Amino acid sequence: MTKWVYAFGDGKAEGRSEMRDLLGGKGANLAEMSNLGLPVPPGLTVTTEVCTYYYANGHTYPSDLKAQVDEALAQIGRIAGGTLGDPARPLLLSVRSGARVSMPGMMDTVLNLGLNPDTAEGLAKLTGNPRFAYDSYRRFIQMYSDVVLGVDHALFEEILDEEKDSKGIELDTDLDADDLKHIAGLYKARVEKELGKPFPDDVQEQLWGAIGAVFGSWHSPRANTYRKLNHIPEDWGTAVSVQAMVFGNRGETSATGVAFTRDPATGEKLLYGEFLINAQGEDVVAGIRTPQPISKLVRERQGGKRPSMEEAMPDAYAELKAIGDRLEQHYRDMQDVEFTVQEGKLFMLQTRAGKRTAEAALKAAVDMVGEGLIDKTVAVTRVEPAALNQLLHPTLDPDAPREQITVGLGASPGAATGEVAFTAEEAEKLAADHKDVILVRAETSPEDIHGMHAARGILTARGGMTSHAAVVARGMGRPCVSGAGMLKIDAAKGEMTAGDVVIKRGEILTIDGATGQVFKGRVGLRQPELTGDFGTLMQWADEVRRLKVRTNADTPTDAATARKFGAEGIGLCRTEHMFFDAERIIAVRQMILADTEEGRKEALAKLLPIQRGDFEAIFTEMAGLPVTIRLLDPPLHEFLPHKEEEFEEVAHAAGSSVAKLRARATILHEANPMLGHRGCRLGITYPEIYEMQARAILEAALAVEEKGGAPVQLEIMIPLVGFKAELDALAARIAGVAEAIKADKGKVPAYMIGTMIELPRAALRAGQIAETAQFFSFGTNDLTQTTIGISRDDAGMFLGEYLNKGLIARDPFVSIDVEGVGELVRIAAERGRATRANIKLGICGEHGGDPDSIRFCHDSGLDYVSCSPFRVPVARLAAAQAALEKSRRDV
Amino acid sequence: MTKWVYAFGDGKAEGRSEMRDLLGGKGANLAEMSNLGLPVPPGLTVTTEVCTYYYANGHTYPSDLKAQVDEALAQIGRIAGGTLGDPARPLLLSVRSGARVSMPGMMDTVLNLGLNPDTAEGLAKLTGNPRFAYDSYRRFIQMYSDVVLGVDHALFEEILDEEKDSKGIELDTDLDADDLKHIAGLYKARVEKELGKPFPDDVQEQLWGAIGAVFGSWHSPRANTYRKLNHIPEDWGTAVSVQAMVFGNRGETSATGVAFTRDPATGEKLLYGEFLINAQGEDVVAGIRTPQPISKLVRERQGGKRPSMEEAMPDAYAELKAIGDRLEQHYRDMQDVEFTVQEGKLFMLQTRAGKRTAEAALKAAVDMVGEGLIDKTVAVTRVEPAALNQLLHPTLDPDAPREQITVGLGASPGAATGEVAFTAEEAEKLAADHKDVILVRAETSPEDIHGMHAARGILTARGGMTSHAAVVARGMGRPCVSGAGMLKIDAAKGEMTAGDVVIKRGEILTIDGATGQVFKGRVGLRQPELTGDFGTLMQWADEVRRLKVRTNADTPTDAATARKFGAEGIGLCRTEHMFFDAERIIAVRQMILADTEEGRKEALAKLLPIQRGDFEAIFTEMAGLPVTIRLLDPPLHEFLPHKEEEFEEVAHAAGSSVAKLRARATILHEANPMLGHRGCRLGITYPEIYEMQARAILEAALAVEEKGGAPVQLEIMIPLVGFKAELDALAARIAGVAEAIKADKGKVPAYMIGTMIELPRAALRAGQIAETAQFFSFGTNDLTQTTIGISRDDAGMFLGEYLNKGLIARDPFVSIDVEGVGELVRIAAERGRATRANIKLGICGEHGGDPDSIRFCHDSGLDYVSCSPFRVPVARLAAAQAALEKSRRDV
């Protein structure tokens, strides 16, 4: 015989906390608390297997379920002292859903179940409190009708308001027992009118109606969508917990509340929460009365006048505090509990791990190791890596006043305030005057980079999470809100409009790059504190992770920031970002627009010393750590002039004409630049560009060594390789440059040659490519674009709808598409290693800073991830968690 | 002991024709002819293994090679009656290279080797013909110096001319023995001056010098490039054949010539070729004297006055004819032979399979089956599928005069002549006046399609083999030359310039879409004749092929053409091509520019009956054969208006404003449209478009059936699927439409749902996608773009250089990239079949008409290929050859 029902109460239980799959989170923890001897009202849990049975058998129950429920109910009655439906000693019940994980869209709670005209009257007599009895009754009718019978709860508010009007009173509390009894009658009549059948007085019908509603809600549209988005299998099912009611609304010695065992905002060890005297849980939600703090210290800090629970109910408080400590010891984690005090006696209604801010998670984790509650490896799992962003950037002061004008995508975390500039030039000018600037653009392009550098934060109207603005801002650690589609920007006029609000050049704006919110005027900021706890946890993370963490850095400043955050090398140094500097861009354009090899070489000769200087500074900063430098990647037309005066500048520098340059620019135009003449294809057609870069790199490394610096671990990376022949041809060119330097200077630094794996073909042919490549770096941005066939610049038109409709679970540019892109990464890793066992494997796309993607990288056996400097701590922690998770799975 | 040398002569040989790998093509066939007892001058072949040894051992020979050569030389001397270097009975030799396959860039031939002052004098005495002896000597010096010593042959021409001038004579033949002896001396002096060392008189030095030159030429730059492009392994090596000389220049009873056993242009069975009396082979090449036809019939047809070989040397002719027949019987193929008649005696110097036109290949293959020489399956392999294009399109009359002005890519075969039009509108207008038109554009876009339809041929300045112009032209069967980069087109001015030539609107132009040539004025055309032989061969091909052949057809006309060529269904019907018609485009634009669902539905309602009509006509034409219809694929902005009046038209039709439409058009703009909002992504975001199309398809099929037509084998295809969820969502929408039709009309036609596999992700997830898809059609155009990360519109910037540099062997848009794209096709086929054993697999990209790609499809187990109508016969034949090849490999 299958056991469908697990009872608990009176210091023991048939279930345990480990039985979460069977009993749901709520049921398992209620059983556990009973086993611990804590004061839990008796109850029963109908298992998730019943839910599965229910759907597999045409919405019917196992034949022996009712008998098992009845038996458990009898036990509940014995403990609580009452019987369901017995007017003399009525047993009242709460009914709640409880899946393995908390899930929106499920039926939540029905309270006071078991009341009908007879038991309400009985309850009135038994408690000597008719007003309590009839208030409970009319609340039950309203709640049950709403969540079980589907009658709009507004109808009941209407009746209540009419009654108060007719009696000329304002507050619910002014209604007496008779009023409430009358209202209960009106409620029932209204239900019958709505549904065409009466509200059930039969308590068994009430109970099975509520249980059925819980199971039915497992397939509510909202629950289905949530499951799909969160990959929760349909066959998990939900459990139902049925529990004897206790009442926080039985007078001034009764109360209800919620508490955390530590402050969920800061992690401070104290009982943090709120309670309401003489109330049921729903009153807290309704917001009619203001709850009071639990502990005295918090009340004093907040300057509150009304007493805390510690002061008003010292005994119950002391017991709650002791229970909180007991639960923390037991669960070895901070708990979030619900409780009720009924006429002075404390009852526990729920416990679960408490949600907390990153700051709190960090402090609690480190503190608990100090307290001996957990060990370091557990502490490492207790902080959400993505949440670290909250700690690394300025954030909005939560108490500061603000006027939100629009919201876009939180594209790069951190908050920033400054004067609005509409062009990169304006931004630079203001920054030169020591003004804080917010750069506002319809969308950014590589030409805006100097303006982005100058700005405190960036706001764009177009583009998604991986638009140019978002990617570059994250790389720079600048807060960024992208794709604020409601924004109308008129740069020429120097103003932007969001709804009715017009903001002109130079006015103040504040953005929150974590939430995507945009505010008019200045909003107070909180600066990040990289406290000792942060460093401690990072160190513990480093002790357990296997993946190395490098950074994507194009400048010495980026490199320095990343090293501060613990980067162990540069995984991607994009040489093209060096090309946009105002001094250099003319020479770059001269090179591109040259139509002869000599013309290009002349321009390249100007660029060589500049690039060499850049590399020298970066190598010096990295002090002997590995540095992967990618040779020129983007299509040349990204660097092209647009304005007449820019063409003139270049024409002057190159001794050519504007007309000729324009003609050449037209030739360079591409229909699909992402799939065009870029990456190593440039190296093949214009070998002199890569030769100049190779020379700059090797000479810079030599110079650093000659000045006594640590030898650079040089990794020269060829982008967009699809064919081994491409890599071979370019590796030979670079070897030629190295030989020339050696012939000239007597020595040349050691270097490795490798390639990006960013085309499906490269992944498939990795075995062959690894004959030449000494390392692979997975460029998963481009690999995602080509594998799925979506351009990240254009995906905004449909990707949002894909996410909304649940066609995909996550934006594949944010978190790696494990099934598609991931398979290619695994294929390439496997084939590359088969050819060259010690080939170095890393990832340098945006995914290198995403915890889920980092887990994938760990599981796939890569050697390192590389991410933007501000994501380095995120990656270190995520890598540690991935290692712990894998070793747990492998046990 | 390794055998390095294979001797032949006197009716026997150590080698055989099967030993081509070891002896090269030439050596193997010389041995074979000896074995057959044919009159072959004795000789020896140094094997390809010596070449391999030579390169593996620092350009040295095996120690026992010389002894083996000497032994074979002694045998040659015995048979030929002479000794190398013996002035009394000098043996003269020819030395030739011979790899497994004929290969440009290799050293060709040295004749008369073995002459020096002593042997020349000896030869003069022996033959009693001093002029012959010294002419041979000076020829030898010139040839040897040129090909072995690398002395420019122009230097010798100079000396010869000076000598003739000084003697006041014009023709070489007027030089006497003393003159020639003197010239030989001058030649040798000149060589010594050039090289700083004397011309070798030592005959062994001459011989080994020539052998070394052959081996050295295996790694000439030209040979290396050729090998790379043709995937010929370096380690094959070349053989060297050394053969006793016979002389066609020993007087009026001597001659030299070449002959085909059938006419290589027509296939007619007669001895076809040319000969020269009293000449050596080089005289034919030099073109000083005009050779005469071999057979009398040919001479009469050509109206020649001088006697044919049949008339001048009837005995030698009869023997040659008999040998030709014998060789055809032996090799069971048409032969191309070289021969020399020395004083009345015939010698065979070479035989090999003769190159022939498609027409000749076809006739010879069919005739040989009739003659019992070969069977049908061999006949099927005897015609190059790609060459069939010559038979299916008009071609330039080879004898017509012409003035070539430029050359582009031969993008769609066939020749066309007509008046030049620079816009689609002009082209239509001229065509309406019954003029033949050549449409000339910088590049074409979908808006030019009606103009392309109206034109006889298309010429573009930009774009490669898979540019829009090329793809559409092939689809329509219109000749097309694309990417004629030297062309400057000024459409506004109504003229184009190629070099100095200016051609104005309305002037006559001729293009050859097979070769890419462009001619000024009219060039005579030959119309194709689909003779009985063509049908016969196609029928034999159909008997052996396993792959079905379908067509890509968007109109009833295309469908009819394709059926005429033997298409067994439509593999790709692109619904978007129907959208560009002038009547429809306004409604299409109205739909695209609508910013509400209602606006779109209103426009779609106008399109529904039009599409239904289109489908009905196509279904009727296909008479029950399978028809795969792809729902709307291209990004919407392809259909957008560009000109002000077009915007006005749409604004009028939609009751909207031009400004609003322009704003919407801007929103639709994409950075990389190929990776943008297209294919099934449109179906997801605007489901009403696909619903309209599904309704049009199903209602059309119903209408055809109701009119008594054969039930349509309907296959509805969803493009650009990357996720199973996309296909599921759209399949459900289509099922909804089908249900609605069934509810409305009482029945609905059966249909299959399938998907394009054109994204790497789709290929990898094929197992999952096949849970829903009943067929896969590989869209290898897009799959190539995404797998290799190249846009076919932009690849022109670098792909040519990749081909030139040998980085890739073939344009991957022309012939499938077997290693990359091909692996994804195989993965998808395998995973798809694992889920759904009977899933239908086909290919519908441009590759469906490429013989190499078709071989790949056959080997990968696909069910069908689909190609443009004019390629259907090519595909039928290629499919047959693929089947025969595979079964041969599998034996």
XYZ file of N, CA, C and O in Angstrom, chain A residues 467-543:
308
model
N 24.530 44.471 -26.942
C 24.783 45.528 -27.914
C 26.181 46.086 -27.667
O 26.806 45.814 -26.639
N 26.637 46.880 -28.594
C 27.956 47.490 -28.461
C 28.078 48.221 -27.130
O 29.047 48.050 -26.384
N 27.079 49.043 -26.827
C 27.127 49.831 -25.593
C 27.273 48.915 -24.380
O 28.103 49.147 -23.487
N 26.465 47.852 -24.343
C 26.449 46.965 -23.176
C 27.786 46.250 -23.012
O 28.354 46.199 -21.918
N 28.285 45.722 -24.110
C 29.526 44.945 -24.043
C 30.693 45.839 -23.632
O 31.477 45.501 -22.742
N 30.786 46.987 -24.289
C 31.911 47.870 -23.996
C 31.805 48.417 -22.573
O 32.804 48.488 -21.852
N 30.590 48.784 -22.158
C 30.413 49.333 -20.816
C 30.811 48.302 -19.759
O 31.508 48.618 -18.787
N 30.393 47.063 -19.945
C 30.768 46.029 -18.983
C 32.280 45.872 -18.965
O 32.889 45.726 -17.908
N 32.860 45.914 -20.157
C 34.310 45.799 -20.239
C 34.995 46.904 -19.461
O 35.993 46.682 -18.778
N 34.460 48.096 -19.546
C 35.062 49.238 -18.869
C 34.635 49.336 -17.411
O 35.160 50.181 -16.673
N 33.631 48.541 -17.038
C 33.095 48.670 -15.691
C 32.231 49.907 -15.536
O 32.013 50.384 -14.420
N 31.748 50.465 -16.645
C 30.853 51.618 -16.567
C 29.413 51.146 -16.435
O 28.999 50.271 -17.206
N 28.629 51.718 -15.506
C 27.203 51.391 -15.473
C 26.562 51.729 -16.813
O 26.941 52.730 -17.436
N 25.623 50.886 -17.220
C 24.970 51.136 -18.509
C 23.544 50.636 -18.492
O 23.276 49.528 -18.032
N 22.636 51.475 -18.983
C 21.260 51.058 -19.260
C 21.123 51.108 -20.773
O 21.371 52.150 -21.385
N 20.763 49.977 -21.378
C 20.628 49.954 -22.837
C 19.187 49.675 -23.216
O 18.377 49.243 -22.384
N 18.865 49.934 -24.453
C 17.549 49.597 -24.986
C 16.390 50.225 -24.250
O 15.337 49.603 -24.087
N 16.550 51.481 -23.797
C 15.420 52.176 -23.151
C 14.549 52.719 -24.281
O 14.644 53.881 -24.686
N 13.709 51.833 -24.804
C 13.009 52.080 -26.064
C 12.042 53.251 -26.041
O 11.694 53.797 -27.091
N 11.583 53.673 -24.861
C 10.615 54.758 -24.783
C 11.287 56.118 -24.962
O 10.615 57.128 -25.095
N 12.598 56.091 -24.911
C 13.357 57.336 -24.954
C 13.409 57.882 -26.379
O 13.719 57.156 -27.305
N 13.117 59.171 -26.514
C 13.324 59.821 -27.810
C 14.491 60.774 -27.657
O 14.464 61.661 -26.814
N 15.506 60.594 -28.473
C 16.719 61.393 -28.329
C 16.868 62.305 -29.533
O 16.832 61.834 -30.676
N 16.991 63.592 -29.293
C 17.252 64.534 -30.380
C 18.594 65.191 -30.085
O 18.662 66.238 -29.437
N 19.651 64.556 -30.551
C 21.004 65.009 -30.213
C 21.257 66.396 -30.786
O 21.898 67.238 -30.155
N 20.709 66.637 -31.983
C 20.941 67.923 -32.625
C 20.353 69.045 -31.764
O 20.971 70.083 -31.536
N 19.157 68.795 -31.273
C 18.471 69.786 -30.441
C 19.039 69.776 -29.026
O 18.773 70.680 -28.228
N 19.747 68.716 -28.684
C 20.318 68.627 -27.348
C 19.282 68.309 -26.291
O 19.338 68.847 -25.182
N 18.345 67.434 -26.614
C 17.389 67.039 -25.574
C 16.883 65.622 -25.787
O 16.941 65.075 -26.884
N 16.407 65.047 -24.698
C 15.785 63.725 -24.764
C 14.429 63.798 -24.088
O 14.197 64.624 -23.184
N 13.507 62.932 -24.534
C 12.154 62.933 -23.985
C 11.808 61.525 -23.535
O 12.052 60.562 -24.249
N 11.271 61.419 -22.313
C 10.747 60.145 -21.819
C 9.336 60.433 -21.353
O 9.139 61.076 -20.322
N 8.364 60.000 -22.146
C 6.988 60.350 -21.826
C 6.847 61.867 -21.888
O 7.132 62.472 -22.915
N 6.427 62.479 -20.761
C 6.237 63.932 -20.743
C 7.505 64.665 -20.331
O 7.587 65.887 -20.438
N 8.457 63.916 -19.795
C 9.627 64.560 -19.222
C 10.655 64.880 -20.309
O 11.022 64.004 -21.090
N 11.063 66.134 -20.347
C 12.105 66.541 -21.292
C 13.372 66.854 -20.502
O 13.323 67.546 -19.482
N 14.490 66.291 -20.940
C 15.762 66.563 -20.265
C 16.742 67.106 -21.290
O 16.914 66.521 -22.363
N 17.320 68.267 -20.932
C 18.198 68.941 -21.892
C 19.655 68.666 -21.567
O 19.998 68.268 -20.450
N 20.492 68.892 -22.535
C 21.935 68.787 -22.381
C 22.375 69.498 -21.107
O 21.959 70.623 -20.844
N 23.181 68.833 -20.302
C 23.722 69.461 -19.097
C 22.852 69.254 -17.862
O 23.325 69.459 -16.745
N 21.588 68.849 -18.035
C 20.773 68.543 -16.853
C 21.254 67.223 -16.240
O 21.937 66.434 -16.875
N 20.838 67.006 -14.979
C 21.349 65.840 -14.255
C 20.434 64.631 -14.434
O 19.205 64.748 -14.405
N 21.058 63.465 -14.598
C 20.339 62.207 -14.778
C 21.044 61.165 -13.903
O 22.256 61.243 -13.693
N 20.278 60.189 -13.412
C 20.879 59.089 -12.659
C 20.407 57.782 -13.293
O 19.235 57.660 -13.658
N 21.321 56.845 -13.464
C 20.911 55.543 -14.014
C 21.335 54.436 -13.046
O 22.309 54.574 -12.309
N 20.542 53.354 -13.061
C 20.902 52.169 -12.287
C 21.119 51.033 -13.280
O 20.158 50.469 -13.816
N 22.362 50.727 -13.522
C 22.703 49.728 -14.532
C 22.393 48.312 -14.092
O 22.502 47.381 -14.884
N 22.007 48.110 -12.845
C 21.603 46.781 -12.394
C 20.150 46.528 -12.738
O 19.769 45.446 -13.174
N 19.292 47.536 -12.527
C 17.847 47.349 -12.730
C 17.376 47.930 -14.045
O 16.263 47.636 -14.487
N 18.199 48.786 -14.675
C 17.782 49.434 -15.908
C 16.968 50.702 -15.674
O 16.505 51.327 -16.636
N 16.798 51.106 -14.432
C 15.987 52.289 -14.152
C 16.741 53.573 -14.484
O 17.959 53.655 -14.324
N 15.980 54.582 -14.916
C 16.544 55.901 -15.236
C 15.775 56.946 -14.434
O 14.537 56.924 -14.407
N 16.489 57.823 -13.732
C 15.864 58.814 -12.869
C 16.259 60.213 -13.301
O 17.393 60.456 -13.735
N 15.316 61.110 -13.130
C 15.607 62.528 -13.352
C 16.343 63.060 -12.128
O 15.997 62.715 -11.000
N 17.336 63.890 -12.358
C 18.033 64.519 -11.231
C 19.005 63.574 -10.555
O 19.273 62.461 -11.014
N 19.517 64.048 -9.417
C 20.538 63.313 -8.701
C 19.882 62.364 -7.690
O 18.958 62.759 -6.984
N 20.313 61.131 -7.614
C 19.867 60.193 -6.580
C 21.122 59.794 -5.813
O 22.159 59.517 -6.411
N 21.022 59.813 -4.486
C 22.190 59.508 -3.654
C 22.752 58.120 -3.933
O 22.003 57.164 -4.172
N 24.064 57.993 -3.926
C 24.717 56.711 -4.200
C 25.418 56.176 -2.958
O 25.826 56.950 -2.085
N 25.560 54.887 -2.893
C 26.383 54.246 -1.862
C 27.619 53.667 -2.520
O 27.498 52.900 -3.489
N 28.781 53.984 -2.025
C 30.006 53.457 -2.623
C 30.253 52.021 -2.142
O 29.901 51.659 -1.026
N 30.824 51.191 -2.983
C 31.066 49.800 -2.589
C 32.182 49.727 -1.549
O 33.093 50.541 -1.549
N 32.037 48.766 -0.649
C 33.134 48.537 0.293
C 33.609 47.113 0.112
O 32.893 46.166 0.395
N 34.817 46.966 -0.386
C 35.363 45.620 -0.542
C 35.967 45.237 0.805
O 37.172 45.307 1.006
N 35.079 44.841 1.716
C 35.478 44.591 3.100
C 36.339 43.343 3.195
O 36.510 42.603 2.231
N 36.822 43.119 4.385
C 37.616 41.926 4.645
C 36.861 40.642 4.333
O 37.457 39.682 3.860
N 35.538 40.631 4.604
C 34.768 39.425 4.301
C 34.878 39.066 2.826
O 34.981 37.899 2.458
N 34.827 40.075 1.970
C 34.906 39.837 0.523
C 36.210 39.118 0.173
O 36.215 38.088 -0.495
N 37.304 39.679 0.691
C 38.608 39.078 0.413
C 38.705 37.662 0.963
O 39.253 36.758 0.317
N 38.148 37.463 2.147
C 38.192 36.137 2.766
C 37.467 35.109 1.904
O 37.994 34.032 1.599
N 36.249 35.460 1.494
C 35.464 34.510 0.704
C 36.151 34.224 -0.637
O 36.182 33.079 -1.100
N 36.703 35.267 -1.252
C 37.386 35.089 -2.528
C 38.560 34.119 -2.373
O 38.814 33.279 -3.233
N 39.248 34.260 -1.253
C 40.387 33.376 -1.020
C 39.919 31.925 -0.877
O 40.509 31.008 -1.446
N 38.845 31.730 -0.146
C 38.303 30.369 -0.025
C 37.895 29.831 -1.397
O 38.079 28.660 -1.708
N 37.296 30.718 -2.206
C 36.877 30.295 -3.552
C 38.101 29.853 -4.362
O 38.083 28.816 -5.027
N 39.172 30.646 -4.259
C 40.380 30.311 -5.018
C 40.950 28.959 -4.601
O 41.570 28.263 -5.404
N 40.730 28.604 -3.328
C 41.281 27.329 -2.861
C 40.588 26.129 -3.501
O 41.174 25.059 -3.599
